[in-house]
Amino acid sequence: MNTAGMLAEAFDRIGEAVHAAVEGLTPGDLDARVDPGANSISWLVWHLTRVQDDHIADAAGTEQIWLTEGWADRFALPFDASATGYGQSADEVAAVRVDSADLLLGYFDAVQERTLDFVAGLEGHALDRIVDENWSPPVTLGVRLISVVAEDLQHAGQAAYVRGMLERA
């Protein structure tokens, strides 16, 4: 398996986990918080998708789908359009509410498609390219992609856990 194939496999697994956590849930289920300080499935999936959209767009030198395809308007969240969820307070987490699972999955699937197109084109030493010099050592594309995979899988797993708790309740 080559690098592009391995990355596609990793991102496909994120997609499977996200769909399993979200499909068939009502807006009330998606927005439910098992504790006042906990993250909802809506917030978890929105956040992991925003991070993936932000990081892939930056690495690819493109605009974020959130902004260019009208997702910010469809979600109509009370934050700056550049917000990704990083460092948000419990009140901000509570403000991420969705009308349907289709909205969450639509945005995720659009970002996923762009991500898979991007990683399919990676060849040779592409993963060694520096994409962020604000860290020491500077962040390579390979490190950035693994970071996105790790964060997305963690949040998708958290969403699955919340779903399980809701189903048991």
GROMACS .gro file of N, CA and C in nm:
model
  507
    1MET      N    1   0.085  -0.117   0.000
    1MET     CA    2   0.000   0.000   0.000
    1MET      C    3   0.090   0.124   0.000
    2ASN      N    4   0.057   0.219  -0.084
    2ASN     CA    5   0.135   0.343  -0.088
    2ASN      C    6   0.082   0.443   0.014
    3THR      N    7   0.150   0.555   0.027
    3THR     CA    8   0.114   0.657   0.125
    3THR      C    9  -0.027   0.708   0.103
    4ALA      N   10  -0.061   0.740  -0.021
    4ALA     CA   11  -0.194   0.792  -0.051
    4ALA      C   12  -0.301   0.690  -0.013
    5GLY      N   13  -0.277   0.564  -0.041
    5GLY     CA   14  -0.372   0.459  -0.007
    5GLY      C   15  -0.390   0.444   0.143
    6MET      N   16  -0.280   0.452   0.216
    6MET     CA   17  -0.287   0.441   0.361
    6MET      C   18  -0.367   0.557   0.420
    7LEU      N   19  -0.340   0.679   0.372
    7LEU     CA   20  -0.413   0.795   0.423
    7LEU      C   21  -0.562   0.786   0.386
    8ALA      N   22  -0.592   0.741   0.265
    8ALA     CA   23  -0.732   0.725   0.226
    8ALA      C   24  -0.802   0.625   0.318
    9GLU      N   25  -0.734   0.517   0.350
    9GLU     CA   26  -0.791   0.417   0.441
    9GLU      C   27  -0.819   0.479   0.578
   10ALA      N   28  -0.726   0.557   0.629
   10ALA     CA   29  -0.745   0.621   0.761
   10ALA      C   30  -0.864   0.717   0.757
   11PHE      N   31  -0.873   0.800   0.653
   11PHE     CA   32  -0.985   0.894   0.645
   11PHE      C   33  -1.117   0.821   0.619
   12ASP      N   34  -1.115   0.711   0.545
   12ASP     CA   35  -1.237   0.631   0.526
   12ASP      C   36  -1.288   0.578   0.660
   13ARG      N   37  -1.198   0.538   0.747
   13ARG     CA   38  -1.239   0.487   0.878
   13ARG      C   39  -1.304   0.597   0.961
   14ILE      N   40  -1.257   0.720   0.947
   14ILE     CA   41  -1.321   0.832   1.015
   14ILE      C   42  -1.465   0.845   0.964
   15GLY      N   43  -1.481   0.839   0.833
   15GLY     CA   44  -1.615   0.850   0.774
   15GLY      C   45  -1.709   0.743   0.824
   16GLU      N   46  -1.661   0.620   0.832
   16GLU     CA   47  -1.744   0.511   0.883
   16GLU      C   48  -1.786   0.538   1.027
   17ALA      N   49  -1.693   0.585   1.109
   17ALA     CA   50  -1.723   0.611   1.250
   17ALA      C   51  -1.821   0.727   1.265
   18VAL      N   52  -1.802   0.832   1.185
   18VAL     CA   53  -1.893   0.948   1.193
   18VAL      C   54  -2.034   0.907   1.152
   19HIS      N   55  -2.047   0.836   1.041
   19HIS     CA   56  -2.180   0.794   0.996
   19HIS      C   57  -2.246   0.702   1.098
   20ALA      N   58  -2.171   0.611   1.156
   20ALA     CA   59  -2.228   0.520   1.256
   20ALA      C   60  -2.276   0.596   1.380
   21ALA      N   61  -2.208   0.704   1.414
   21ALA     CA   62  -2.246   0.781   1.533
   21ALA      C   63  -2.366   0.871   1.509
   22VAL      N   64  -2.389   0.911   1.383
   22VAL     CA   65  -2.489   1.015   1.354
   22VAL      C   66  -2.617   0.962   1.289
   23GLU      N   67  -2.604   0.867   1.198
   23GLU     CA   68  -2.720   0.825   1.119
   23GLU      C   69  -2.836   0.780   1.206
   24GLY      N   70  -2.956   0.828   1.169
   24GLY     CA   71  -3.078   0.787   1.237
   24GLY      C   72  -3.111   0.863   1.363
   25LEU      N   73  -3.026   0.955   1.404
   25LEU     CA   74  -3.054   1.030   1.527
   25LEU      C   75  -3.140   1.153   1.497
   26THR      N   76  -3.221   1.190   1.594
   26THR     CA   77  -3.303   1.310   1.583
   26THR      C   78  -3.219   1.432   1.621
   27PRO      N   79  -3.266   1.551   1.585
   27PRO     CA   80  -3.194   1.671   1.629
   27PRO      C   81  -3.179   1.676   1.782
   28GLY      N   82  -3.280   1.633   1.854
   28GLY     CA   83  -3.270   1.630   2.001
   28GLY      C   84  -3.160   1.538   2.050
   29ASP      N   85  -3.147   1.423   1.987
   29ASP     CA   86  -3.039   1.330   2.022
   29ASP      C   87  -2.903   1.390   1.989
   30LEU      N   88  -2.893   1.449   1.870
   30LEU     CA   89  -2.765   1.505   1.826
   30LEU      C   90  -2.719   1.619   1.916
   31ASP      N   91  -2.814   1.697   1.967
   31ASP     CA   92  -2.782   1.814   2.049
   31ASP      C   93  -2.776   1.783   2.198
   32ALA      N   94  -2.814   1.661   2.238
   32ALA     CA   95  -2.817   1.625   2.380
   32ALA      C   96  -2.677   1.624   2.439
   33ARG      N   97  -2.670   1.667   2.565
   33ARG     CA   98  -2.543   1.665   2.637
   33ARG      C   99  -2.565   1.581   2.762
   34VAL      N  100  -2.483   1.482   2.783
   34VAL     CA  101  -2.502   1.390   2.895
   34VAL      C  102  -2.467   1.454   3.029
   35ASP      N  103  -2.406   1.572   3.022
   35ASP     CA  104  -2.367   1.649   3.139
   35ASP      C  105  -2.356   1.794   3.092
   36PRO      N  106  -2.382   1.892   3.178
   36PRO     CA  107  -2.375   2.031   3.133
   36PRO      C  108  -2.239   2.072   3.074
   37GLY      N  109  -2.134   2.005   3.111
   37GLY     CA  110  -2.002   2.037   3.058
   37GLY      C  111  -1.959   1.948   2.944
   38ALA      N  112  -2.045   1.854   2.904
   38ALA     CA  113  -2.008   1.756   2.801
   38ALA      C  114  -2.034   1.809   2.661
   39ASN      N  115  -1.969   1.748   2.565
   39ASN     CA  116  -1.989   1.782   2.425
   39ASN      C  117  -2.104   1.698   2.367
   40SER      N  118  -2.185   1.761   2.284
   40SER     CA  119  -2.292   1.689   2.215
   40SER      C  120  -2.234   1.623   2.089
   41ILE      N  121  -2.311   1.531   2.034
   41ILE     CA  122  -2.272   1.470   1.907
   41ILE      C  123  -2.264   1.577   1.800
   42SER      N  124  -2.359   1.671   1.800
   42SER     CA  125  -2.356   1.781   1.702
   42SER      C  126  -2.224   1.855   1.709
   43TRP      N  127  -2.184   1.894   1.831
   43TRP     CA  128  -2.061   1.970   1.844
   43TRP      C  129  -1.940   1.886   1.804
   44LEU      N  130  -1.935   1.761   1.848
   44LEU     CA  131  -1.820   1.675   1.819
   44LEU      C  132  -1.800   1.658   1.669
   45VAL      N  133  -1.908   1.629   1.597
   45VAL     CA  134  -1.896   1.606   1.453
   45VAL      C  135  -1.871   1.738   1.380
   46TRP      N  136  -1.939   1.845   1.420
   46TRP     CA  137  -1.912   1.975   1.359
   46TRP      C  138  -1.765   2.013   1.380
   47HIS      N  139  -1.716   1.999   1.500
   47HIS     CA  140  -1.577   2.036   1.533
   47HIS      C  141  -1.477   1.951   1.455
   48LEU      N  142  -1.493   1.820   1.454
   48LEU     CA  143  -1.395   1.737   1.382
   48LEU      C  144  -1.397   1.768   1.234
   49THR      N  145  -1.513   1.802   1.182
   49THR     CA  146  -1.523   1.836   1.040
   49THR      C  147  -1.463   1.973   1.013
   50ARG      N  148  -1.486   2.069   1.103
   50ARG     CA  149  -1.427   2.202   1.086
   50ARG      C  150  -1.275   2.194   1.089
   51VAL      N  151  -1.219   2.115   1.181
   51VAL     CA  152  -1.074   2.102   1.189
   51VAL      C  153  -1.020   2.039   1.061
   52GLN      N  154  -1.086   1.933   1.015
   52GLN     CA  155  -1.041   1.867   0.892
   52GLN      C  156  -1.050   1.965   0.774
   53ASP      N  157  -1.161   2.036   0.764
   53ASP     CA  158  -1.179   2.133   0.655
   53ASP      C  159  -1.071   2.240   0.661
   54ASP      N  160  -1.048   2.296   0.778
   54ASP     CA  161  -0.947   2.400   0.797
   54ASP      C  162  -0.807   2.351   0.759
   55HIS      N  163  -0.769   2.237   0.813
   55HIS     CA  164  -0.633   2.188   0.793
   55HIS      C  165  -0.607   2.140   0.651
   56ILE      N  166  -0.704   2.073   0.591
   56ILE     CA  167  -0.686   2.025   0.454
   56ILE      C  168  -0.685   2.143   0.357
   57ALA      N  169  -0.774   2.239   0.377
   57ALA     CA  170  -0.775   2.357   0.290
   57ALA      C  171  -0.641   2.430   0.298
   58ASP      N  172  -0.590   2.447   0.419
   58ASP     CA  173  -0.461   2.514   0.435
   58ASP      C  174  -0.350   2.437   0.364
   59ALA      N  175  -0.346   2.307   0.383
   59ALA     CA  176  -0.241   2.225   0.322
   59ALA      C  177  -0.253   2.223   0.169
   60ALA      N  178  -0.375   2.227   0.119
   60ALA     CA  179  -0.397   2.221  -0.025
   60ALA      C  180  -0.390   2.358  -0.091
   61GLY      N  181  -0.388   2.463  -0.009
   61GLY     CA  182  -0.386   2.598  -0.065
   61GLY      C  183  -0.520   2.639  -0.125
   62THR      N  184  -0.628   2.589  -0.064
   62THR     CA  185  -0.763   2.619  -0.111
   62THR      C  186  -0.843   2.686   0.000
   63GLU      N  187  -0.963   2.728  -0.033
   63GLU     CA  188  -1.054   2.785   0.067
   63GLU      C  189  -1.129   2.671   0.136
   64GLN      N  190  -1.176   2.699   0.255
   64GLN     CA  191  -1.254   2.600   0.329
   64GLN      C  192  -1.393   2.585   0.268
   65ILE      N  193  -1.439   2.462   0.259
   65ILE     CA  194  -1.574   2.433   0.212
   65ILE      C  195  -1.678   2.501   0.300
   66TRP      N  196  -1.650   2.512   0.428
   66TRP     CA  197  -1.739   2.579   0.523
   66TRP      C  198  -1.779   2.717   0.471
   67LEU      N  199  -1.683   2.786   0.411
   67LEU     CA  200  -1.705   2.922   0.363
   67LEU      C  201  -1.751   2.926   0.218
   68THR      N  202  -1.692   2.843   0.133
   68THR     CA  203  -1.719   2.853  -0.011
   68THR      C  204  -1.845   2.783  -0.057
   69GLU      N  205  -1.891   2.685   0.018
   69GLU     CA  206  -2.009   2.609  -0.024
   69GLU      C  207  -2.132   2.638   0.062
   70GLY      N  208  -2.127   2.745   0.141
   70GLY     CA  209  -2.245   2.789   0.215
   70GLY      C  210  -2.278   2.713   0.342
   71TRP      N  211  -2.186   2.629   0.390
   71TRP     CA  212  -2.216   2.553   0.511
   71TRP      C  213  -2.227   2.644   0.633
   72ALA      N  214  -2.148   2.748   0.640
   72ALA     CA  215  -2.157   2.841   0.754
   72ALA      C  216  -2.297   2.901   0.760
   73ASP      N  217  -2.353   2.936   0.646
   73ASP     CA  218  -2.489   2.992   0.643
   73ASP      C  219  -2.593   2.887   0.680
   74ARG      N  220  -2.576   2.765   0.633
   74ARG     CA  221  -2.674   2.659   0.664
   74ARG      C  222  -2.674   2.624   0.812
   75PHE      N  223  -2.557   2.624   0.875
   75PHE     CA  224  -2.552   2.594   1.018
   75PHE      C  225  -2.596   2.715   1.101
   76ALA      N  226  -2.570   2.835   1.053
   76ALA     CA  227  -2.611   2.960   1.119
   76ALA      C  228  -2.572   2.963   1.268
   77LEU      N  229  -2.446   2.932   1.296
   77LEU     CA  230  -2.399   2.931   1.434
   77LEU      C  231  -2.363   3.073   1.478
   78PRO      N  232  -2.372   3.099   1.608
   78PRO     CA  233  -2.348   3.234   1.658
   78PRO      C  234  -2.200   3.265   1.683
   79PHE      N  235  -2.111   3.218   1.595
   79PHE     CA  236  -1.968   3.245   1.609
   79PHE      C  237  -1.918   3.304   1.478
   80ASP      N  238  -1.796   3.354   1.487
   80ASP     CA  239  -1.727   3.398   1.367
   80ASP      C  240  -1.717   3.278   1.272
   81ALA      N  241  -1.729   3.304   1.143
   81ALA     CA  242  -1.725   3.196   1.044
   81ALA      C  243  -1.595   3.118   1.046
   82SER      N  244  -1.488   3.175   1.101
   82SER     CA  245  -1.360   3.105   1.106
   82SER      C  246  -1.349   3.008   1.224
   83ALA      N  247  -1.446   3.008   1.314
   83ALA     CA  248  -1.440   2.921   1.433
   83ALA      C  249  -1.437   2.774   1.394
   84THR      N  250  -1.353   2.700   1.464
   84THR     CA  251  -1.345   2.555   1.441
   84THR      C  252  -1.387   2.476   1.565
   85GLY      N  253  -1.414   2.545   1.673
   85GLY     CA  254  -1.451   2.478   1.797
   85GLY      C  255  -1.337   2.466   1.896
   86TYR      N  256  -1.216   2.491   1.849
   86TYR     CA  257  -1.099   2.479   1.936
   86TYR      C  258  -1.111   2.580   2.052
   87GLY      N  259  -1.101   2.530   2.175
   87GLY     CA  260  -1.102   2.614   2.294
   87GLY      C  261  -1.237   2.672   2.329
   88GLN      N  262  -1.345   2.619   2.272
   88GLN     CA  263  -1.475   2.675   2.303
   88GLN      C  264  -1.522   2.641   2.444
   89SER      N  265  -1.599   2.731   2.500
   89SER     CA  266  -1.655   2.714   2.634
   89SER      C  267  -1.776   2.620   2.629
   90ALA      N  268  -1.823   2.579   2.745
   90ALA     CA  269  -1.942   2.494   2.754
   90ALA      C  270  -2.063   2.564   2.692
   91ASP      N  271  -2.074   2.695   2.710
   91ASP     CA  272  -2.186   2.769   2.651
   91ASP      C  273  -2.176   2.771   2.499
   92GLU      N  274  -2.055   2.784   2.447
   92GLU     CA  275  -2.037   2.781   2.301
   92GLU      C  276  -2.067   2.642   2.245
   93VAL      N  277  -2.027   2.539   2.317
   93VAL     CA  278  -2.059   2.402   2.275
   93VAL      C  279  -2.210   2.385   2.268
   94ALA      N  280  -2.282   2.438   2.367
   94ALA     CA  281  -2.427   2.426   2.370
   94ALA      C  282  -2.493   2.499   2.254
   95ALA      N  283  -2.426   2.599   2.199
   95ALA     CA  284  -2.482   2.677   2.089
   95ALA      C  285  -2.477   2.604   1.955
   96VAL      N  286  -2.403   2.495   1.947
   96VAL     CA  287  -2.398   2.417   1.823
   96VAL      C  288  -2.517   2.322   1.825
   97ARG      N  289  -2.619   2.362   1.752
   97ARG     CA  290  -2.743   2.285   1.743
   97ARG      C  291  -2.774   2.267   1.595
   98VAL      N  292  -2.823   2.149   1.560
   98VAL     CA  293  -2.850   2.121   1.419
   98VAL      C  294  -2.997   2.084   1.397
   99ASP      N  295  -3.042   2.106   1.275
   99ASP     CA  296  -3.180   2.073   1.237
   99ASP      C  297  -3.196   1.926   1.198
  100SER      N  298  -3.085   1.863   1.159
  100SER     CA  299  -3.094   1.724   1.114
  100SER      C  300  -2.957   1.659   1.107
  101ALA      N  301  -2.961   1.526   1.108
  101ALA     CA  302  -2.837   1.450   1.087
  101ALA      C  303  -2.785   1.475   0.946
  102ASP      N  304  -2.875   1.499   0.852
  102ASP     CA  305  -2.835   1.524   0.713
  102ASP      C  306  -2.746   1.647   0.702
  103LEU      N  307  -2.772   1.750   0.782
  103LEU     CA  308  -2.689   1.869   0.780
  103LEU      C  309  -2.546   1.836   0.822
  104LEU      N  310  -2.532   1.768   0.935
  104LEU     CA  311  -2.399   1.729   0.983
  104LEU      C  312  -2.327   1.640   0.883
  105LEU      N  313  -2.397   1.539   0.835
  105LEU     CA  314  -2.334   1.444   0.743
  105LEU      C  315  -2.308   1.505   0.606
  106GLY      N  316  -2.392   1.598   0.565
  106GLY     CA  317  -2.368   1.665   0.437
  106GLY      C  318  -2.238   1.743   0.439
  107TYR      N  319  -2.217   1.818   0.546
  107TYR     CA  320  -2.093   1.893   0.558
  107TYR      C  321  -1.975   1.799   0.572
  108PHE      N  322  -1.988   1.698   0.657
  108PHE     CA  323  -1.878   1.603   0.674
  108PHE      C  324  -1.843   1.537   0.540
  109ASP      N  325  -1.944   1.489   0.467
  109ASP     CA  326  -1.919   1.418   0.341
  109ASP      C  327  -1.852   1.509   0.238
  110ALA      N  328  -1.890   1.636   0.234
  110ALA     CA  329  -1.826   1.730   0.141
  110ALA      C  330  -1.678   1.748   0.175
  111VAL      N  331  -1.649   1.762   0.304
  111VAL     CA  332  -1.510   1.777   0.347
  111VAL      C  333  -1.434   1.646   0.324
  112GLN      N  334  -1.498   1.536   0.351
  112GLN     CA  335  -1.435   1.405   0.330
  112GLN      C  336  -1.398   1.384   0.183
  113GLU      N  337  -1.488   1.422   0.094
  113GLU     CA  338  -1.460   1.407  -0.049
  113GLU      C  339  -1.338   1.490  -0.090
  114ARG      N  340  -1.333   1.614  -0.042
  114ARG     CA  341  -1.217   1.699  -0.075
  114ARG      C  342  -1.090   1.640  -0.014
  115THR      N  343  -1.098   1.589   0.108
  115THR     CA  344  -0.982   1.530   0.174
  115THR      C  345  -0.929   1.411   0.095
  116LEU      N  346  -1.019   1.323   0.054
  116LEU     CA  347  -0.977   1.204  -0.021
  116LEU      C  348  -0.917   1.242  -0.156
  117ASP      N  349  -0.973   1.344  -0.221
  117ASP     CA  350  -0.914   1.392  -0.346
  117ASP      C  351  -0.773   1.446  -0.322
  118PHE      N  352  -0.755   1.519  -0.212
  118PHE     CA  353  -0.625   1.576  -0.181
  118PHE      C  354  -0.522   1.467  -0.153
  119VAL      N  355  -0.555   1.372  -0.066
  119VAL     CA  356  -0.456   1.270  -0.032
  119VAL      C  357  -0.427   1.177  -0.149
  120ALA      N  358  -0.522   1.159  -0.239
  120ALA     CA  359  -0.499   1.073  -0.356
  120ALA      C  360  -0.388   1.129  -0.445
  121GLY      N  361  -0.367   1.259  -0.440
  121GLY     CA  362  -0.265   1.320  -0.524
  121GLY      C  363  -0.128   1.331  -0.460
  122LEU      N  364  -0.112   1.281  -0.340
  122LEU     CA  365   0.017   1.293  -0.272
  122LEU      C  366   0.115   1.188  -0.323
  123GLU      N  367   0.233   1.235  -0.357
  123GLU     CA  368   0.337   1.146  -0.410
  123GLU      C  369   0.471   1.180  -0.350
  124GLY      N  370   0.561   1.086  -0.360
  124GLY     CA  371   0.700   1.108  -0.323
  124GLY      C  372   0.717   1.166  -0.184
  125HIS      N  373   0.787   1.278  -0.180
  125HIS     CA  374   0.820   1.340  -0.052
  125HIS      C  375   0.721   1.449  -0.011
  126ALA      N  376   0.600   1.444  -0.064
  126ALA     CA  377   0.500   1.547  -0.034
  126ALA      C  378   0.475   1.561   0.117
  127LEU      N  379   0.483   1.451   0.189
  127LEU     CA  380   0.454   1.456   0.333
  127LEU      C  381   0.563   1.528   0.412
  128ASP      N  382   0.678   1.551   0.350
  128ASP     CA  383   0.787   1.621   0.417
  128ASP      C  384   0.776   1.774   0.407
  129ARG      N  385   0.682   1.821   0.326
  129ARG     CA  386   0.665   1.966   0.308
  129ARG      C  387   0.622   2.033   0.438
  130ILE      N  388   0.686   2.142   0.472
  130ILE     CA  389   0.651   2.217   0.593
  130ILE      C  390   0.521   2.293   0.566
  131VAL      N  391   0.422   2.276   0.653
  131VAL     CA  392   0.294   2.344   0.636
  131VAL      C  393   0.266   2.444   0.748
  132ASP      N  394   0.346   2.440   0.855
  132ASP     CA  395   0.323   2.532   0.967
  132ASP      C  396   0.456   2.555   1.038
  133GLU      N  397   0.506   2.677   1.026
  133GLU     CA  398   0.634   2.711   1.089
  133GLU      C  399   0.616   2.773   1.227
  134ASN      N  400   0.493   2.773   1.279
  134ASN     CA  401   0.467   2.832   1.411
  134ASN      C  402   0.500   2.738   1.526
  135TRP      N  403   0.552   2.622   1.498
  135TRP     CA  404   0.587   2.523   1.599
  135TRP      C  405   0.736   2.491   1.588
  136SER      N  406   0.790   2.437   1.694
  136SER     CA  407   0.928   2.393   1.693
  136SER      C  408   0.931   2.247   1.734
  137PRO      N  409   0.964   2.157   1.644
  137PRO     CA  410   1.003   2.181   1.505
  137PRO      C  411   0.881   2.217   1.420
  138PRO      N  412   0.906   2.275   1.303
  138PRO     CA  413   0.795   2.307   1.212
  138PRO      C  414   0.716   2.181   1.177
  139VAL      N  415   0.588   2.200   1.149
  139VAL     CA  416   0.497   2.089   1.122
  139VAL      C  417   0.501   2.054   0.973
  140THR      N  418   0.524   1.926   0.945
  140THR     CA  419   0.520   1.878   0.807
  140THR      C  420   0.377   1.840   0.771
  141LEU      N  421   0.353   1.823   0.642
  141LEU     CA  422   0.222   1.778   0.596
  141LEU      C  423   0.188   1.642   0.656
  142GLY      N  424   0.286   1.552   0.662
  142GLY     CA  425   0.260   1.420   0.720
  142GLY      C  426   0.215   1.428   0.864
  143VAL      N  427   0.284   1.509   0.942
  143VAL     CA  428   0.246   1.526   1.084
  143VAL      C  429   0.108   1.589   1.094
  144ARG      N  430   0.079   1.688   1.010
  144ARG     CA  431  -0.052   1.755   1.013
  144ARG      C  432  -0.164   1.657   0.982
  145LEU      N  433  -0.144   1.573   0.880
  145LEU     CA  434  -0.248   1.477   0.842
  145LEU      C  435  -0.271   1.373   0.951
  146ILE      N  436  -0.163   1.325   1.012
  146ILE     CA  437  -0.178   1.229   1.122
  146ILE      C  438  -0.249   1.295   1.240
  147SER      N  439  -0.220   1.421   1.265
  147SER     CA  440  -0.287   1.495   1.371
  147SER      C  441  -0.438   1.502   1.344
  148VAL      N  442  -0.475   1.530   1.221
  148VAL     CA  443  -0.618   1.536   1.186
  148VAL      C  444  -0.682   1.398   1.203
  149VAL      N  445  -0.617   1.294   1.155
  149VAL     CA  446  -0.671   1.159   1.170
  149VAL      C  447  -0.690   1.125   1.318
  150ALA      N  448  -0.590   1.153   1.399
  150ALA     CA  449  -0.597   1.120   1.542
  150ALA      C  450  -0.711   1.196   1.610
  151GLU      N  451  -0.718   1.327   1.585
  151GLU     CA  452  -0.823   1.407   1.649
  151GLU      C  453  -0.961   1.363   1.602
  152ASP      N  454  -0.976   1.344   1.472
  152ASP     CA  455  -1.107   1.305   1.419
  152ASP      C  456  -1.152   1.170   1.474
  153LEU      N  457  -1.062   1.074   1.481
  153LEU     CA  458  -1.100   0.944   1.535
  153LEU      C  459  -1.137   0.953   1.683
  154GLN      N  460  -1.066   1.036   1.758
  154GLN     CA  461  -1.102   1.054   1.899
  154GLN      C  462  -1.242   1.112   1.913
  155HIS      N  463  -1.270   1.217   1.836
  155HIS     CA  464  -1.401   1.281   1.847
  155HIS      C  465  -1.513   1.193   1.792
  156ALA      N  466  -1.486   1.118   1.687
  156ALA     CA  467  -1.586   1.025   1.635
  156ALA      C  468  -1.615   0.916   1.739
  157GLY      N  469  -1.512   0.870   1.808
  157GLY     CA  470  -1.532   0.773   1.916
  157GLY      C  471  -1.611   0.832   2.031
  158GLN      N  472  -1.585   0.958   2.064
  158GLN     CA  473  -1.662   1.024   2.169
  158GLN      C  474  -1.809   1.036   2.128
  159ALA      N  475  -1.834   1.069   2.001
  159ALA     CA  476  -1.971   1.079   1.952
  159ALA      C  477  -2.041   0.943   1.962
  160ALA      N  478  -1.971   0.836   1.928
  160ALA     CA  479  -2.027   0.701   1.940
  160ALA      C  480  -2.058   0.667   2.085
  161TYR      N  481  -1.972   0.709   2.175
  161TYR     CA  482  -1.995   0.685   2.318
  161TYR      C  483  -2.119   0.760   2.365
  162VAL      N  484  -2.133   0.886   2.325
  162VAL     CA  485  -2.252   0.964   2.363
  162VAL      C  486  -2.377   0.897   2.306
  163ARG      N  487  -2.370   0.853   2.181
  163ARG     CA  488  -2.485   0.785   2.121
  163ARG      C  489  -2.523   0.662   2.206
  164GLY      N  490  -2.423   0.583   2.243
  164GLY     CA  491  -2.449   0.465   2.325
  164GLY      C  492  -2.515   0.501   2.459
  165MET      N  493  -2.469   0.608   2.520
  165MET     CA  494  -2.529   0.652   2.647
  165MET      C  495  -2.674   0.695   2.626
  166LEU      N  496  -2.701   0.764   2.517
  166LEU     CA  497  -2.838   0.808   2.488
  166LEU      C  498  -2.928   0.689   2.462
  167GLU      N  499  -2.877   0.589   2.391
  167GLU     CA  500  -2.957   0.470   2.360
  167GLU      C  501  -2.987   0.387   2.484
  168ARG      N  502  -2.898   0.391   2.582
  168ARG     CA  503  -2.919   0.317   2.708
  168ARG      C  504  -3.016   0.389   2.802
  169ALA      N  505  -3.026   0.520   2.784
  169ALA     CA  506  -3.108   0.601   2.877
  169ALA      C  507  -3.257   0.580   2.855
   0.00000   0.00000   0.00000
